[in-house]
PDB file of C-alpha atoms in Angstrom:
ATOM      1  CA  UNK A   1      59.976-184.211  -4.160  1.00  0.00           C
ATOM      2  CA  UNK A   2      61.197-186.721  -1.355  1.00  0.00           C
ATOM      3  CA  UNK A   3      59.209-189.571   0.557  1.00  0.00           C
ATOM      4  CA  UNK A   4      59.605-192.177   3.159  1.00  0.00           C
ATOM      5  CA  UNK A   5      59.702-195.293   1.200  1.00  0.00           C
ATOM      6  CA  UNK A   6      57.771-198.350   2.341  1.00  0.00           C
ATOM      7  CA  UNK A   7      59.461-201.728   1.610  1.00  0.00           C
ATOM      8  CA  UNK A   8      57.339-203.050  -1.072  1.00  0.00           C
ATOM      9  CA  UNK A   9      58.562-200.031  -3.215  1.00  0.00           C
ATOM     10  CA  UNK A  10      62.223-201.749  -3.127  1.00  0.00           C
ATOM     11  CA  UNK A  11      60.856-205.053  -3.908  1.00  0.00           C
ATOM     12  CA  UNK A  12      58.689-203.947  -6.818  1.00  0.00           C
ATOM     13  CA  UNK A  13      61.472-201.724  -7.850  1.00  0.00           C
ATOM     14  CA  UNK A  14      63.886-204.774  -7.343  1.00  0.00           C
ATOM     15  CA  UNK A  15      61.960-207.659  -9.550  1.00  0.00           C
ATOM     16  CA  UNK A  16      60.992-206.993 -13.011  1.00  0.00           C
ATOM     17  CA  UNK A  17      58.230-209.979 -13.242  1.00  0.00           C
ATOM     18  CA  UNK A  18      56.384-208.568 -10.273  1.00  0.00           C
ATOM     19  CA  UNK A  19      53.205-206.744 -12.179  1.00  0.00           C
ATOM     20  CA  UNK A  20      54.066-203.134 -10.528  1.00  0.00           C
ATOM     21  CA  UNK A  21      57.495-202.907 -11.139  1.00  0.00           C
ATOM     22  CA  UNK A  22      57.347-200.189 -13.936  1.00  0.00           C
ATOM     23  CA  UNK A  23      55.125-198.534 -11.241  1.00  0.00           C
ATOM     24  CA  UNK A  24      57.830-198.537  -8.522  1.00  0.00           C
ATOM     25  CA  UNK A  25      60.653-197.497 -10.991  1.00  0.00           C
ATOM     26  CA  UNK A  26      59.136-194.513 -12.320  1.00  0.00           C
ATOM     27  CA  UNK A  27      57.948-193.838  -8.227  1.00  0.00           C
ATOM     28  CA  UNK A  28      61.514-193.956  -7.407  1.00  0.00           C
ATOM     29  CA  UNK A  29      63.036-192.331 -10.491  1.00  0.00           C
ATOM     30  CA  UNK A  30      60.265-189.375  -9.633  1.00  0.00           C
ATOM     31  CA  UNK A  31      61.806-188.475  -6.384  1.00  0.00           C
ATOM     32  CA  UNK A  32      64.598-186.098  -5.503  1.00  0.00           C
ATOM     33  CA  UNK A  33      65.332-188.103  -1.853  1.00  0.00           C
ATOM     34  CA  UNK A  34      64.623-191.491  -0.645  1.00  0.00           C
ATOM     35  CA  UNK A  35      63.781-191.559   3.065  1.00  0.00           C
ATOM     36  CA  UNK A  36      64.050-195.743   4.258  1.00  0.00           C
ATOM     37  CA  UNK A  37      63.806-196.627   7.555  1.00  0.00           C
ATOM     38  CA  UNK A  38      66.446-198.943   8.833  1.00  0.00           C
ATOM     39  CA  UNK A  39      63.116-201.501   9.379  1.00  0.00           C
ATOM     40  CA  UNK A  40      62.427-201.422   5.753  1.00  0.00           C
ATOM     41  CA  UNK A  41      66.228-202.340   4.937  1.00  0.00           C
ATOM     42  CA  UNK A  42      65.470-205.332   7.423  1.00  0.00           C
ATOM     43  CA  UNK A  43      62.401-206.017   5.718  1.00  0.00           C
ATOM     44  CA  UNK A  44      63.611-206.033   2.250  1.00  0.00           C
ATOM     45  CA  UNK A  45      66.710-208.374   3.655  1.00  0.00           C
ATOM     46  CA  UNK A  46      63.857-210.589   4.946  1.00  0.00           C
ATOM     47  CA  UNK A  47      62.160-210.981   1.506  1.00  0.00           C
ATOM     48  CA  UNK A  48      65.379-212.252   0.170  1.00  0.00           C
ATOM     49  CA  UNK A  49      65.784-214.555   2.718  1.00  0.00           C
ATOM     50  CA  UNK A  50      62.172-215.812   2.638  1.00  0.00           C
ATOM     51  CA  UNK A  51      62.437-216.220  -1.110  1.00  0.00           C
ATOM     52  CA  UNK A  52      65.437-218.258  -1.232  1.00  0.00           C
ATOM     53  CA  UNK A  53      68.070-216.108  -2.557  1.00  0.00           C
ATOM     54  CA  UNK A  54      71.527-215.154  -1.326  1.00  0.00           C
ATOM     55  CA  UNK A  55      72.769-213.418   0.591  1.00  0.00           C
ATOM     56  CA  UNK A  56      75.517-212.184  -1.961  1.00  0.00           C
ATOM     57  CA  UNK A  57      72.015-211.341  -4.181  1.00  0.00           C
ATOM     58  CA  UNK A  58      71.125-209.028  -0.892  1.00  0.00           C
ATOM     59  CA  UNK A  59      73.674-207.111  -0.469  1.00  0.00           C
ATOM     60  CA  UNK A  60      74.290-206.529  -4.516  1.00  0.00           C
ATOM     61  CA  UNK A  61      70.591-204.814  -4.749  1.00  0.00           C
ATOM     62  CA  UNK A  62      70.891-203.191  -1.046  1.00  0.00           C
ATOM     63  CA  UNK A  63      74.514-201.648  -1.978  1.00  0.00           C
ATOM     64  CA  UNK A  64      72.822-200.421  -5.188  1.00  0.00           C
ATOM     65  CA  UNK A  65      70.118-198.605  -3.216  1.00  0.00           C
ATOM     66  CA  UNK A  66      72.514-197.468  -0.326  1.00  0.00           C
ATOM     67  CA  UNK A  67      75.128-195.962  -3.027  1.00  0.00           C
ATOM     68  CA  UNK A  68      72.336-193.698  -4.681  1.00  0.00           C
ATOM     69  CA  UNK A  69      72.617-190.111  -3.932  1.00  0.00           C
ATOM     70  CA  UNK A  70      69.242-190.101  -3.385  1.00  0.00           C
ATOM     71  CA  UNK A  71      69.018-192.718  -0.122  1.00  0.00           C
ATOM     72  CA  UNK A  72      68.551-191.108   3.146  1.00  0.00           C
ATOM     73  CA  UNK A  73      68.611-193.897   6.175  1.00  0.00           C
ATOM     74  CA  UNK A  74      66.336-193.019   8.909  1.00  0.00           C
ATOM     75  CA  UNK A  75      67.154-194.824  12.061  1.00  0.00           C
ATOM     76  CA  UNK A  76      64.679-195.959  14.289  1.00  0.00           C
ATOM     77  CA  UNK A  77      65.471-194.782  18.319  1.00  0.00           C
ATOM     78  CA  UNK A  78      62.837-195.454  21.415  1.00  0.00           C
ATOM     79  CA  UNK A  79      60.807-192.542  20.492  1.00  0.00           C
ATOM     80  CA  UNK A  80      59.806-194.062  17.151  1.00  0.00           C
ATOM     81  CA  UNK A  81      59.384-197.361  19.042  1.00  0.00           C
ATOM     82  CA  UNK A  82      56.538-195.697  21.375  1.00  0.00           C
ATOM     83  CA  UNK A  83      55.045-194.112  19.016  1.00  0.00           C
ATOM     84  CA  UNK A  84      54.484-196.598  17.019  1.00  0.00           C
ATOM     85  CA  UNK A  85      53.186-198.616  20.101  1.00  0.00           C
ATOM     86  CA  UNK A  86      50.662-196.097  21.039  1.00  0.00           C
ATOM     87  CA  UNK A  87      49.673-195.815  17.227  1.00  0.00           C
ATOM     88  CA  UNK A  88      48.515-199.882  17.284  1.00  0.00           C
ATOM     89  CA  UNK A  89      46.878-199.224  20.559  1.00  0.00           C
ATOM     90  CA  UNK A  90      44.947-196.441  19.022  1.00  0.00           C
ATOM     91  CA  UNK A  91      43.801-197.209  15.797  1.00  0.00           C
ATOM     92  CA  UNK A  92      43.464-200.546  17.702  1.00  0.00           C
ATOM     93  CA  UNK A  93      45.827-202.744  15.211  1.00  0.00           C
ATOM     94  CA  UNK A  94      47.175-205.993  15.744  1.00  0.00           C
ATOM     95  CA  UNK A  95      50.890-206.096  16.602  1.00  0.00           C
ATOM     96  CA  UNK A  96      51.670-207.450  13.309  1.00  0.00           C
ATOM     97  CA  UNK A  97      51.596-203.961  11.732  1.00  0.00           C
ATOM     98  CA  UNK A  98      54.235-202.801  13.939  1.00  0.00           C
ATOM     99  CA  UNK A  99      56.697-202.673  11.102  1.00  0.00           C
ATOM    100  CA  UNK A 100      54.042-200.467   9.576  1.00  0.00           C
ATOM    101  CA  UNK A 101      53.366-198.055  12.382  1.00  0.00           C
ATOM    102  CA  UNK A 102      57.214-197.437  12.459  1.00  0.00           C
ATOM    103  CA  UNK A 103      57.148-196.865   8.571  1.00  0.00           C
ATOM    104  CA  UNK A 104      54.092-194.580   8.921  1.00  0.00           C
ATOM    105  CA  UNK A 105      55.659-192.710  12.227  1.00  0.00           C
ATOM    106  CA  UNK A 106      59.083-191.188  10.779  1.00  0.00           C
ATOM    107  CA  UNK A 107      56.990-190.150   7.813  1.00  0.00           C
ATOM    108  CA  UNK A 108      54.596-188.258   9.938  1.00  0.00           C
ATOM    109  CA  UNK A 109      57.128-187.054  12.120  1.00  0.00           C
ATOM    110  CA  UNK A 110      58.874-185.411   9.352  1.00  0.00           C
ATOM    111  CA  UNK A 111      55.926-184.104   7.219  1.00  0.00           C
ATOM    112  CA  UNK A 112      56.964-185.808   4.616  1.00  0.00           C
ATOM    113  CA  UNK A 113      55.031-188.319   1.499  1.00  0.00           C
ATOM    114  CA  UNK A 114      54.531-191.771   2.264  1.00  0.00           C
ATOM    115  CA  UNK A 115      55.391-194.242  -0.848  1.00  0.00           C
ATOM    116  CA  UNK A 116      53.671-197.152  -0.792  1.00  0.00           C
ATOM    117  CA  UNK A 117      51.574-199.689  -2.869  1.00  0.00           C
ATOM    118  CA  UNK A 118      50.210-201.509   0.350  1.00  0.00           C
ATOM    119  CA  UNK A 119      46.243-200.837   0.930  1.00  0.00           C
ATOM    120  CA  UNK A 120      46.230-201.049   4.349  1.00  0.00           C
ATOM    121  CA  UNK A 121      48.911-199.067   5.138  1.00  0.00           C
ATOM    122  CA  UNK A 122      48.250-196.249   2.730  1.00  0.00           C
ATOM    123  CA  UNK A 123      44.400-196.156   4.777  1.00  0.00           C
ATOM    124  CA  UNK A 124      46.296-195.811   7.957  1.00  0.00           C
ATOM    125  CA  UNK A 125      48.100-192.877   6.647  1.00  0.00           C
ATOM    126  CA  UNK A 126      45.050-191.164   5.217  1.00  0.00           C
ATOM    127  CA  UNK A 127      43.451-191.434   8.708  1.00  0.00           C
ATOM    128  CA  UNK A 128      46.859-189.833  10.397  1.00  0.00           C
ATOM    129  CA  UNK A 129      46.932-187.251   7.543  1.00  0.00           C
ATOM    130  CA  UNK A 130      50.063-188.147   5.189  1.00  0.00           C
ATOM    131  CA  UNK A 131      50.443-187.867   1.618  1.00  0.00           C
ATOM    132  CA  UNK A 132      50.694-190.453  -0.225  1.00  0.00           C
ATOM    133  CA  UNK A 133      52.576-191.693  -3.454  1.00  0.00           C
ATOM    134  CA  UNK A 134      51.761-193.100  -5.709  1.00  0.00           C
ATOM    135  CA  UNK A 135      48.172-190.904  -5.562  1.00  0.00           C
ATOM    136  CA  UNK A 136      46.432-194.157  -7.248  1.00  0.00           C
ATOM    137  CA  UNK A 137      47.273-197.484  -7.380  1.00  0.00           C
TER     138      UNK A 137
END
């Protein structure tokens, strides 16, 4: 099984005191393919940054995720862009869930899983039809 992985899967995966970690490992460890955007690399950059750690500590745990033979980077162009544009517009979503919408769009784009622990965003990708893993949180 694959799935476009959302960035709090990386984070939970990432630091073993956060309460879902085990969750996110065995999430990760269950798929065949990772599919993360290039906005979820920024994302997870972002965390570190936000968190106070460096930027030597970013690139150890990115090159660890980039190196697995089971990453897949999706790059975002201007189609994913509008999409996910016309996405806020019609669910009628603030812009702050842009990051999301992009997320959400290259997995419904591809027909593939969305992996995510984040409520909101796993509701948005009931309502647009995507699987989602974990099935329960």
């Amino acid at each position: 099984m694959h799935a476009v992985i959302d960035t709090n899967v990386l984070i939970y995966d990432t630091f073993e005191d956060l309460e879902v970690h085990t969750k996110a490992r065995k999430l990760l460890d269950s798929l065949d393919a990772w599919y993360v955007p290039t906005i979820v690399l920024q994302e997870y950059v972002w965390f570190f940054k936000n968190n106070g750690l460096s930027v030597k500590d970013a690139r150890g745990m990115l090159d660890e995720y980039l190196s697995d033979p089971r990453f897949r980077n999706l790059r975002e162009d201007t189609s994913i862009v509008k999409r996910a544009l016309i996405m806020l517009e019609e669910e009628k979503l603030s812009l702050s869930r842009f990051n999301d919408a992009m997320i959400l769009v290259h997995a419904i784009e591809r027909r593939y899983p969305l992996a995510t622990f984040d409520r909101k965003l796993r509701k948005l990708a009931e309502r647009n039809g995507v699987k989602i893993v974990p099935e329960k949180l």
